[in-house]
Coordinates of C-alpha atoms in Angstrom, one line a residue:
Chain A
M1064 CA 91.0 93.4 -3.2
I1065 CA 92.0 96.0 -0.6
W1066 CA 90.3 99.3 -1.5
N1067 CA 92.6 101.7 0.4
E1068 CA 95.8 99.8 1.0
K1069 CA 97.6 102.9 2.4
I1070 CA 95.1 103.1 5.3
E1071 CA 93.9 99.6 5.7
C1072 CA 97.4 98.2 5.9
A1073 CA 99.0 101.2 7.7
S1074 CA 101.5 100.8 10.5
R1075 CA 100.2 101.6 14.0
D1076 CA 102.3 104.7 14.2
F1077 CA 100.9 106.0 11.0
M1078 CA 97.4 105.3 12.1
N1079 CA 98.0 107.0 15.5
E1080 CA 99.3 110.0 13.6
I1081 CA 96.2 110.3 11.4
Q1082 CA 93.9 109.7 14.4
S1083 CA 95.6 112.3 16.6
E1084 CA 95.4 115.0 13.9
R1085 CA 91.7 114.3 13.2
L1086 CA 90.8 113.9 16.8
I1087 CA 92.3 117.2 17.8
A1088 CA 90.3 119.0 15.0
T1089 CA 87.1 117.2 15.9
V1090 CA 87.3 118.0 19.6
K1091 CA 87.7 121.7 18.7
R1092 CA 84.7 121.6 16.5
V1093 CA 82.5 119.8 18.9
Y1094 CA 83.6 122.0 21.8
H1095 CA 82.7 125.1 19.9
N1096 CA 79.4 123.9 18.4
I1097 CA 77.7 121.5 20.8
P1098 CA 76.7 123.2 24.0
Y1099 CA 76.0 120.0 26.0
Y1100 CA 79.4 118.5 25.1
R1101 CA 81.2 121.7 25.9
K1102 CA 79.5 121.7 29.3
K1103 CA 80.6 118.1 29.9
M1104 CA 84.2 119.1 29.0
Q1105 CA 84.1 122.1 31.3
E1106 CA 82.8 120.0 34.1
K1107 CA 85.9 117.9 33.8
G1108 CA 88.0 121.0 33.6
L1109 CA 89.0 120.2 30.0
T1110 CA 89.6 122.6 27.1
P1111 CA 90.4 121.4 23.5
D1112 CA 94.0 122.2 24.2
D1113 CA 94.2 119.3 26.7
I1114 CA 93.7 116.8 23.8
K1115 CA 97.1 116.6 22.1
S1116 CA 97.0 113.1 20.7
V1117 CA 94.9 110.0 20.5
A1118 CA 96.5 109.0 23.8
D1119 CA 94.4 111.7 25.5
L1120 CA 91.2 110.2 24.2
S1121 CA 90.2 108.6 27.5
K1122 CA 90.2 112.1 29.2
L1123 CA 87.2 113.1 27.2
P1124 CA 83.6 112.7 28.5
F1125 CA 81.2 110.2 27.0
T1126 CA 78.3 110.9 24.6
T1127 CA 75.2 108.8 25.1
K1128 CA 72.0 108.0 23.3
T1129 CA 70.3 110.2 25.9
D1130 CA 72.3 113.2 24.8
L1131 CA 71.1 112.7 21.2
R1132 CA 67.5 112.3 22.4
D1133 CA 67.6 115.4 24.6
S1134 CA 68.9 117.4 21.7
Y1135 CA 66.2 116.0 19.4
P1136 CA 65.9 116.6 16.5
F1137 CA 68.9 118.6 15.3
G1138 CA 70.6 119.8 18.5
S1139 CA 73.7 117.7 17.9
F1140 CA 74.3 119.0 14.3
T1141 CA 77.5 121.1 14.1
V1142 CA 76.8 122.6 10.6
P1143 CA 74.0 124.8 9.3
M1144 CA 71.1 122.8 7.8
S1145 CA 72.1 124.2 4.4
E1146 CA 75.1 121.8 4.5
I1147 CA 73.1 118.8 5.5
V1148 CA 72.2 116.7 2.4
R1149 CA 70.6 113.7 4.1
I1150 CA 68.9 112.7 7.3
H1151 CA 68.5 109.2 8.8
A1152 CA 66.9 108.1 12.0
S1153 CA 66.7 105.0 14.2
S1154 CA 64.1 104.1 16.7
G1155 CA 64.5 105.7 20.1
T1156 CA 63.6 104.9 23.7
T1157 CA 60.5 107.0 24.1
G1158 CA 59.0 107.1 20.7
R1159 CA 61.4 109.8 19.6
P1160 CA 63.8 108.6 17.0
T1161 CA 67.6 109.3 17.1
V1162 CA 68.2 111.7 14.3
V1163 CA 71.5 111.9 12.3
G1164 CA 72.4 114.3 9.5
Y1165 CA 75.1 113.9 6.8
T1166 CA 76.9 116.6 4.8
R1167 CA 78.0 115.9 1.3
N1168 CA 81.5 114.9 2.7
D1169 CA 79.9 112.6 5.2
I1170 CA 78.1 110.7 2.5
S1171 CA 81.2 110.3 0.5
M1172 CA 83.2 109.2 3.6
W1173 CA 80.4 106.7 4.5
S1174 CA 80.5 105.4 0.9
E1175 CA 84.2 104.9 1.1
N1176 CA 83.9 102.9 4.3
V1177 CA 81.1 100.7 2.8
T1178 CA 83.2 100.2 -0.3
R1179 CA 86.1 99.1 1.9
A1180 CA 83.7 96.7 3.6
L1181 CA 82.5 95.3 0.4
C1182 CA 86.0 94.7 -0.8
M1183 CA 86.8 93.0 2.6
A1184 CA 83.9 90.7 1.9
G1185 CA 85.4 89.8 -1.5
V1186 CA 83.0 91.9 -3.7
H1187 CA 84.3 93.4 -6.9
Q1188 CA 83.2 95.6 -9.8
N1189 CA 81.7 92.8 -11.8
D1190 CA 79.3 91.8 -9.0
M1191 CA 75.5 92.1 -9.1
V1192 CA 74.6 93.3 -5.6
Q1193 CA 71.0 92.7 -4.4
I1194 CA 70.3 95.1 -1.5
A1195 CA 67.5 93.7 0.5
Y1196 CA 68.0 96.0 3.5
G1197 CA 65.2 98.5 4.0
Y1198 CA 65.6 101.8 2.2
G1199 CA 64.4 104.8 4.0
L1200 CA 65.2 106.3 7.4
F1201 CA 67.0 103.1 8.3
T1202 CA 70.7 103.4 7.2
G1203 CA 71.0 99.8 5.9
G1204 CA 69.6 100.2 2.4
L1205 CA 71.1 103.5 1.3
G1206 CA 74.4 102.9 3.1
L1207 CA 75.1 99.7 1.2
H1208 CA 73.7 101.3 -2.0
Y1209 CA 76.1 104.2 -2.1
G1210 CA 79.1 102.0 -1.2
T1211 CA 78.2 99.5 -3.9
E1212 CA 77.9 102.3 -6.5
N1213 CA 81.2 103.8 -5.3
L1214 CA 82.9 100.4 -5.9
G1215 CA 81.4 100.2 -9.3
A1216 CA 79.4 97.0 -8.9
S1217 CA 75.8 96.9 -10.1
V1218 CA 73.1 97.6 -7.5
I1219 CA 69.7 96.0 -7.4
P1220 CA 67.9 98.3 -5.0
I1221 CA 65.1 95.9 -4.2
S1222 CA 64.8 96.9 -0.5
G1223 CA 63.4 94.4 2.1
G1224 CA 60.5 92.0 1.8
N1225 CA 58.6 90.6 -1.1
T1226 CA 60.6 87.3 -1.0
K1227 CA 59.2 85.8 -4.2
K1228 CA 60.4 88.9 -6.1
Q1229 CA 63.8 88.7 -4.4
I1230 CA 64.2 85.1 -5.6
Q1231 CA 62.9 85.9 -9.1
L1232 CA 65.5 88.7 -9.5
M1233 CA 68.2 86.4 -8.1
Q1234 CA 67.3 84.0 -10.9
D1235 CA 66.7 86.5 -13.7
F1236 CA 69.5 89.0 -13.0
G1237 CA 72.0 86.6 -11.6
S1238 CA 72.7 88.4 -8.3
T1239 CA 76.1 87.4 -6.9
V1240 CA 75.9 89.3 -3.6
L1241 CA 73.0 89.5 -1.1
C1242 CA 72.9 92.2 1.5
C1243 CA 70.2 91.9 4.3
T1244 CA 69.7 90.9 7.9
P1245 CA 70.9 87.4 8.7
S1246 CA 67.4 86.3 9.7
Y1247 CA 66.0 87.5 6.3
A1248 CA 68.8 85.5 4.6
L1249 CA 67.6 82.4 6.3
Y1250 CA 64.0 83.2 5.4
I1251 CA 65.0 83.5 1.8
A1252 CA 66.9 80.2 2.1
E1253 CA 63.7 78.4 3.4
A1254 CA 61.6 80.0 0.7
L1255 CA 64.0 78.6 -1.9
E1256 CA 63.6 75.1 -0.3
E1257 CA 59.9 75.4 -0.5
M1258 CA 60.0 76.4 -4.1
N1259 CA 62.4 73.5 -4.9
I1260 CA 65.0 75.9 -6.2
S1261 CA 68.6 74.6 -5.6
P1262 CA 71.0 77.3 -4.4
D1263 CA 73.4 75.9 -7.0
S1264 CA 71.1 77.2 -9.8
L1265 CA 71.8 80.7 -8.5
K1266 CA 74.9 82.8 -8.9
L1267 CA 75.0 84.0 -5.3
R1268 CA 78.4 83.6 -3.7
V1269 CA 78.6 86.2 -0.9
G1270 CA 76.2 87.5 1.7
I1271 CA 76.8 90.6 3.7
F1272 CA 74.6 90.5 6.8
G1273 CA 74.2 92.8 9.7
A1274 CA 71.8 95.1 11.7
E1275 CA 71.0 92.3 14.2
P1276 CA 73.0 89.9 16.4
W1277 CA 73.8 86.5 14.9
S1278 CA 75.9 83.6 16.0
E1279 CA 78.5 81.4 14.4
N1280 CA 75.9 78.6 14.2
M1281 CA 73.6 80.9 12.3
R1282 CA 76.5 81.7 9.9
K1283 CA 77.0 77.9 9.3
E1284 CA 73.3 77.4 8.6
I1285 CA 73.1 80.3 6.2
E1286 CA 76.3 79.2 4.4
A1287 CA 75.1 75.6 4.1
K1288 CA 71.6 76.5 2.9
L1289 CA 72.6 79.3 0.4
H1290 CA 76.0 77.9 -0.6
I1291 CA 77.6 81.3 0.0
K1292 CA 80.2 82.9 2.2
A1293 CA 78.4 84.9 4.9
I1294 CA 80.1 88.1 6.1
D1295 CA 79.2 90.1 9.2
I1296 CA 79.0 93.8 8.8
Y1297 CA 78.6 96.2 11.7
G1298 CA 77.4 99.8 12.1
L1299 CA 75.0 102.1 13.9
S1300 CA 73.3 105.1 12.6
E1301 CA 74.7 107.4 15.3
I1302 CA 78.3 106.6 14.1
V1303 CA 77.4 106.5 10.4
G1304 CA 75.5 103.4 9.6
P1305 CA 76.7 100.1 8.2
G1306 CA 80.4 99.9 7.3
V1307 CA 81.8 101.1 10.6
S1308 CA 83.4 97.7 10.6
C1309 CA 83.2 94.5 8.5
E1310 CA 84.7 91.1 8.3
C1311 CA 87.2 90.1 5.6
E1312 CA 87.1 86.8 3.9
E1313 CA 89.1 85.3 6.8
Q1314 CA 85.9 85.7 8.9
A1315 CA 88.0 86.4 11.9
G1316 CA 86.6 89.6 13.4
M1317 CA 85.4 92.8 11.8
H1318 CA 88.0 95.4 10.6
V1319 CA 87.1 98.8 12.0
N1320 CA 87.6 101.8 9.7
E1321 CA 89.6 103.4 12.5
D1322 CA 90.9 106.3 10.5
H1323 CA 87.3 107.6 10.7
F1324 CA 86.0 105.9 13.9
I1325 CA 88.3 105.3 16.8
P1326 CA 87.2 102.3 18.9
E1327 CA 87.8 101.9 22.6
I1328 CA 86.6 99.2 25.0
I1329 CA 85.5 100.4 28.5
N1330 CA 84.2 98.7 31.6
P1331 CA 80.5 99.7 31.5
E1332 CA 80.4 99.8 35.3
T1333 CA 83.6 101.8 36.1
L1334 CA 83.7 103.5 32.7
E1335 CA 87.5 103.0 32.7
P1336 CA 89.3 101.5 29.6
V1337 CA 89.8 97.8 30.0
A1338 CA 93.1 96.0 29.6
P1339 CA 93.9 95.2 25.9
G1340 CA 92.0 92.2 24.6
E1341 CA 89.4 92.2 27.4
V1342 CA 85.7 92.2 26.7
G1343 CA 83.8 95.4 27.5
E1344 CA 81.6 98.1 26.0
L1345 CA 82.5 99.4 22.6
V1346 CA 82.9 103.2 22.4
F1347 CA 83.4 105.1 19.2
S1348 CA 84.8 108.6 18.5
T1349 CA 84.0 109.8 15.0
I1350 CA 87.0 111.9 13.7
T1351 CA 86.0 112.9 10.2
K1352 CA 82.2 113.4 10.4
E1353 CA 80.9 116.9 9.8
G1354 CA 77.1 116.7 10.3
I1355 CA 77.1 115.1 13.7
P1356 CA 80.5 114.3 15.1
L1357 CA 80.3 112.2 18.3
L1358 CA 83.1 111.9 20.8
R1359 CA 83.3 108.7 22.9
Y1360 CA 79.8 107.6 22.0
R1361 CA 78.8 104.6 24.1
T1362 CA 77.4 101.9 21.7
R1363 CA 76.3 99.6 24.6
D1364 CA 77.5 96.7 22.5
L1365 CA 79.9 94.3 24.3
T1366 CA 82.9 93.0 22.4
R1367 CA 86.7 93.0 22.4
L1368 CA 89.4 94.4 20.1
I1369 CA 92.1 92.4 18.3
Y1370 CA 95.2 94.4 17.3
D1371 CA 97.2 91.6 15.5
K1372 CA 97.7 91.8 11.8
C1373 CA 95.1 89.9 10.0
K1374 CA 95.9 87.1 7.5
C1375 CA 94.3 89.2 4.8
G1376 CA 97.1 91.8 5.2
R1377 CA 95.0 94.5 6.8
T1378 CA 96.3 96.1 10.0
L1379 CA 93.0 97.8 10.8
V1380 CA 92.0 96.7 14.3
R1381 CA 89.3 94.0 14.4
M1382 CA 86.3 93.7 16.7
E1383 CA 84.8 90.4 17.6
K1384 CA 81.1 89.7 16.9
C1385 CA 79.1 91.5 19.6
K1386 CA 78.5 89.3 22.6
G1387 CA 75.5 91.2 24.0
R1388 CA 74.5 94.6 25.4
S1389 CA 75.4 96.6 28.4
D1390 CA 71.9 97.9 28.5
D1391 CA 68.6 96.2 28.0
M1392 CA 68.1 97.0 24.3
L1393 CA 66.8 94.1 22.2
I1394 CA 67.2 93.8 18.5
I1395 CA 64.1 92.2 17.0
R1396 CA 64.0 91.8 13.3
G1397 CA 66.7 94.5 13.0
V1398 CA 64.6 97.0 15.0
N1399 CA 65.9 98.3 18.3
V1400 CA 63.4 97.8 21.1
F1401 CA 63.9 99.0 24.7
P1402 CA 61.7 97.5 27.4
S1403 CA 61.4 101.0 28.8
Q1404 CA 59.7 102.1 25.5
I1405 CA 57.0 99.5 26.2
E1406 CA 56.7 100.6 29.8
S1407 CA 56.2 104.2 28.8
I1408 CA 53.5 103.3 26.3
L1409 CA 51.6 101.2 28.9
L1410 CA 52.0 104.0 31.4
E1411 CA 50.5 106.5 29.0
M1412 CA 47.4 104.3 28.6
S1413 CA 45.2 104.9 31.6
E1414 CA 43.8 101.4 31.5
T1415 CA 47.0 99.5 32.0
E1416 CA 49.7 99.2 34.7
P1417 CA 53.3 98.8 33.6
H1418 CA 53.5 95.2 34.6
Y1419 CA 54.5 93.4 31.5
L1420 CA 56.7 90.6 30.2
L1421 CA 58.3 90.5 26.8
I1422 CA 58.7 87.0 25.3
I1423 CA 60.8 86.9 22.2
D1424 CA 60.9 83.8 20.1
R1425 CA 62.3 82.8 16.8
E1426 CA 59.6 81.0 14.8
G1427 CA 61.3 79.5 11.8
T1428 CA 63.6 82.3 10.9
L1429 CA 61.7 85.3 12.0
D1430 CA 61.6 86.8 15.5
T1431 CA 58.3 87.3 17.2
L1432 CA 57.5 89.6 20.1
K1433 CA 54.8 88.7 22.5
V1434 CA 53.8 91.2 25.2
Q1435 CA 52.0 89.9 28.3
V1436 CA 50.1 92.5 30.1
E1437 CA 48.4 92.0 33.5
V1438 CA 44.7 92.6 33.6
Q1439 CA 44.1 95.0 36.5
E1440 CA 40.9 95.2 38.4
Q1441 CA 40.2 98.7 37.3
F1442 CA 40.0 97.8 33.7
F1443 CA 38.7 94.3 34.0
S1444 CA 35.4 94.0 32.1
D1445 CA 33.4 90.8 32.1
E1446 CA 32.6 91.4 28.4
I1447 CA 34.9 89.7 26.0
K1448 CA 34.6 92.4 23.4
E1449 CA 35.8 95.0 25.9
L1450 CA 38.9 93.0 26.7
Q1451 CA 39.5 92.3 23.0
N1452 CA 39.2 96.0 22.3
L1453 CA 41.7 96.7 25.0
T1454 CA 44.0 94.1 23.6
K1455 CA 43.7 95.7 20.1
K1456 CA 44.4 99.2 21.6
I1457 CA 47.5 98.0 23.4
K1458 CA 48.7 96.2 20.2
H1459 CA 48.0 99.3 18.1
N1460 CA 49.9 101.6 20.5
L1461 CA 52.9 99.3 20.8
E1462 CA 53.1 98.6 17.0
S1463 CA 52.9 102.3 16.0
T1464 CA 55.7 103.2 18.3
L1465 CA 58.0 100.1 18.0
G1466 CA 57.5 99.6 14.2
I1467 CA 57.2 95.8 14.5
S1468 CA 54.2 93.6 14.9
V1469 CA 53.4 92.5 18.4
T1470 CA 51.1 89.9 19.9
V1471 CA 49.4 91.1 23.1
Q1472 CA 48.3 88.6 25.7
L1473 CA 46.3 89.5 28.7
V1474 CA 47.3 87.6 31.9
E1475 CA 46.1 87.5 35.4
P1476 CA 47.3 90.1 37.9
K1477 CA 50.5 89.4 39.8
T1478 CA 51.4 86.5 37.6
I1479 CA 54.3 88.3 36.1
E1480 CA 57.3 87.6 38.3
R1481 CA 58.5 90.4 40.6
T1482 CA 61.9 90.1 42.1
A1483 CA 63.4 92.3 44.7
G1484 CA 63.4 95.8 43.3
K1485 CA 63.4 95.0 39.6
A1486 CA 60.9 92.8 37.8
K1487 CA 62.0 90.3 35.2
R1488 CA 60.8 92.0 32.0
V1489 CA 62.3 89.9 29.2
I1490 CA 62.4 86.3 28.2
D1491 CA 64.5 85.8 25.1
N1492 CA 64.0 82.3 23.8
R1493 CA 66.0 82.9 20.6
Q1494 CA 69.0 80.7 20.2
I1495 CA 71.3 83.3 18.8
Chain B
M686 CA 15.5 92.7 40.9
I687 CA 19.1 93.5 40.1
I688 CA 21.3 90.4 40.7
K689 CA 25.0 90.8 41.4
Q690 CA 27.0 88.3 39.4
L691 CA 30.6 87.5 40.2
S692 CA 32.9 87.8 37.1
V693 CA 36.4 86.5 37.2
F694 CA 39.2 86.8 34.6
L695 CA 41.0 83.4 34.1
E696 CA 44.0 82.7 32.0
N697 CA 43.8 79.5 29.9
K698 CA 45.9 77.5 32.3
S699 CA 44.9 74.2 33.8
G700 CA 43.7 74.3 37.3
R701 CA 42.6 77.9 37.4
L702 CA 38.9 77.1 37.7
N703 CA 39.5 74.6 40.4
E704 CA 41.3 77.2 42.4
V705 CA 38.2 79.6 42.2
S706 CA 35.8 76.8 43.1
G707 CA 38.1 75.6 45.9
L708 CA 38.3 79.1 47.4
L709 CA 34.6 79.5 47.4
A710 CA 34.0 76.1 48.8
E711 CA 36.4 76.8 51.7
A712 CA 34.4 79.9 52.5
G713 CA 31.1 78.0 52.4
I714 CA 29.9 80.0 49.4
N715 CA 27.5 78.1 47.1
M716 CA 27.3 78.5 43.3
S717 CA 23.9 78.2 41.8
A718 CA 24.7 79.0 38.1
F719 CA 27.6 79.8 36.0
S720 CA 29.0 80.1 32.5
I721 CA 32.4 80.5 31.0
A722 CA 33.2 82.8 28.0
D723 CA 36.4 81.7 26.3
T724 CA 38.9 83.1 23.8
S725 CA 42.2 81.6 22.7
D726 CA 44.1 83.3 25.5
F727 CA 41.7 83.8 28.4
G728 CA 38.3 83.0 29.8
I729 CA 35.8 84.9 31.9
L730 CA 33.9 83.0 34.6
R731 CA 30.5 84.4 35.3
V732 CA 28.9 82.9 38.4
I733 CA 25.9 83.4 40.6
V734 CA 27.0 82.8 44.2
S735 CA 25.2 82.9 47.6
D736 CA 27.3 85.8 48.9
P737 CA 28.7 87.9 46.0
E738 CA 30.4 90.6 48.1
R739 CA 32.3 88.1 50.3
A740 CA 33.2 86.0 47.3
L741 CA 34.6 89.1 45.6
A742 CA 36.7 90.0 48.6
I743 CA 38.1 86.5 48.9
L744 CA 39.1 86.3 45.2
R745 CA 40.7 89.7 45.2
E746 CA 42.7 88.9 48.2
K747 CA 44.1 86.0 46.2
Q748 CA 45.0 88.3 43.4
F749 CA 42.3 87.4 41.0
S750 CA 40.9 90.1 38.7
A751 CA 37.2 89.9 39.6
S752 CA 34.3 92.2 39.7
L753 CA 30.5 92.3 40.3
T754 CA 28.3 92.7 37.3
E755 CA 24.6 93.6 37.4
V756 CA 22.4 91.1 35.7
V757 CA 18.7 90.1 35.8
C758 CA 17.2 86.6 36.2
L759 CA 14.1 86.0 34.1
I760 CA 11.8 83.2 35.2
C761 CA 10.1 81.4 32.2
P762 CA 7.9 78.4 32.2
N763 CA 9.9 75.3 31.4
E764 CA 8.1 74.7 28.1
P765 CA 8.7 75.1 24.4
G766 CA 8.3 78.7 23.1
A767 CA 8.8 80.4 26.5
L768 CA 12.3 81.7 25.6
A769 CA 11.2 82.9 22.2
R770 CA 8.3 84.9 23.7
A771 CA 10.7 86.5 26.2
L772 CA 13.2 87.4 23.6
D773 CA 10.5 88.8 21.3
I774 CA 9.6 91.2 24.1
L775 CA 13.2 92.3 24.6
S776 CA 13.8 92.7 20.9
N777 CA 10.6 94.7 20.4
E778 CA 11.6 97.0 23.3
G779 CA 15.0 97.5 21.9
I780 CA 16.9 95.9 24.8
Q781 CA 20.4 94.9 23.9
I782 CA 21.8 91.8 25.4
E783 CA 25.6 91.4 26.0
Y784 CA 25.3 87.8 27.0
M785 CA 23.0 85.3 28.7
Y786 CA 22.9 81.8 30.1
A787 CA 20.3 79.6 31.7
F788 CA 19.6 77.0 34.3
S789 CA 16.3 75.2 35.1
I790 CA 14.7 74.2 38.3
E791 CA 11.8 71.7 37.9
K792 CA 9.0 73.7 36.3
S793 CA 10.9 76.9 35.7
A794 CA 13.6 77.8 33.2
N795 CA 15.7 80.7 34.6
I796 CA 17.7 83.0 32.3
I797 CA 20.5 85.2 33.5
I798 CA 20.6 88.2 31.2
R799 CA 23.3 90.8 31.1
P800 CA 21.6 93.7 29.2
A801 CA 23.4 96.8 28.0
N802 CA 21.1 98.8 30.3
V803 CA 19.9 96.9 33.3
Q804 CA 17.1 99.3 34.5
K805 CA 15.7 99.6 31.0
C806 CA 15.5 95.9 30.7
I807 CA 13.8 95.5 34.1
N808 CA 11.2 98.1 33.2
A809 CA 10.5 96.5 29.8
L810 CA 10.0 93.0 31.4
N811 CA 7.8 94.4 34.2
M812 CA 5.7 96.2 31.6
H813 CA 5.0 92.9 30.0
Q814 CA 4.3 91.1 33.3
M815 CA 7.3 88.8 32.9
E816 CA 8.5 87.3 36.2
L817 CA 11.9 88.3 37.5
M818 CA 13.7 86.4 40.3
K819 CA 14.6 88.4 43.4
A820 CA 18.2 88.6 44.2
S821 CA 17.6 87.3 47.7
D822 CA 15.8 84.2 46.3
L823 CA 18.5 83.5 43.7
Y824 CA 21.4 83.7 46.2
K825 CA 19.5 81.2 48.4
L826 CA 19.2 78.5 45.7

């Protein structure tokens, strides 16, 4: 089913018209309400009157995660707090989360987009949707929840973890749709194998997976192990959360809800738009959001856009699975981790120097993060307990900031490779 | 009476100990006693050498994390019960021991002790007429 056929199958001209009208209004609101963005426009000699249609989009300055961080916590909100009904946040680069606020309209707009995504994935009113994304500050759980309710399907708001219970409810309630991270889907699949439960004894038929990068091979593995169709959903909390785009049953790129979020692809070096169809950094402008509208927000995700009409009938532009990042952000178990975060934590500790190496592995289906730290002379003790206390302290500091478990390994000084200028900080052994 | 012991941080990688002993050999530095404390990820080599300061400089130059740690060397008769007597004294005097290791030479059993408080340990042993090895004698072994 296509939830909003008028929009999802609109002609390009009609879409441009909607986008232009909404963009013009958003630019005005941002200009008058967000001082840092007004300053950026003024520096380019721009006033809101210079933006007459979506064709003028590339004249506008960019918004970055740094802008959001610098205006922490609520400096990017364009409405009074009395109109904000919900706050979400994602992990940030220096321990400060990136905070987003939603008005009542934002929540219903977000729900509409998630509902469209669910329909793209082939979900309908009679489905039993098990939401195993985390509920809380993370947008995954509540985002899917509201979209599913809006569709009229039944929600099982089980949240993440507690795999045995997940499986029990799948059996007892007859869940037909599973929403979680792709790595957790594989984890559940392996738990089923261990418990000798055949996927055919379950009613699962669709999985909606996102919040971390996954490959076509991983899709094949999940589909083979769970006997379901695995659908990729994309989103980021800065833009709205999950449902910015989603695959349809053709599994041929994710349809962007571009009447709310205009996508562009830029060259991350020159910051100029790339030629149509070329890979570059994905940039979004939100054109209906009230709480925290963002113009030309740099996602740092690398992908390309496909403007052809899809076999499913939708004309919404599609984005390919993300091919990587234009910055050094890592996504480990759905959590955003920047090497610079780890560096600042180590710098804050007087005992350590910021020479470290991150080793990411995928053990079974779960990602593991090992942090190697060089033992410097000034904090070397010849007593094991002192070094173990130090290891524990580093582990504690890292875990409380990053929000994922970390193994800390002390290594000899100068064993972490230094290359000219920039040291190699990350070894990612995951086969994604 | 205070002995300077060389302590070296070693990752659990094959060949690391050889490198340390090789560097000391090249410099003509003798080792008279050592022990290794190990964990799953790393070990700490604790060694009595003929020239601790020079050994430290050589290892640091080669990027090892190394330090000098103050220890004492207790000389016991090489006979049953000698260690028990010594430990009784330390225990009764409230001397905490971080770690210890031993080596014997003919009639004497020598125990390297790393106490929490070196001076307090020396005072207690002196008070009970226990024999301590002089640093200069130990380095010469």
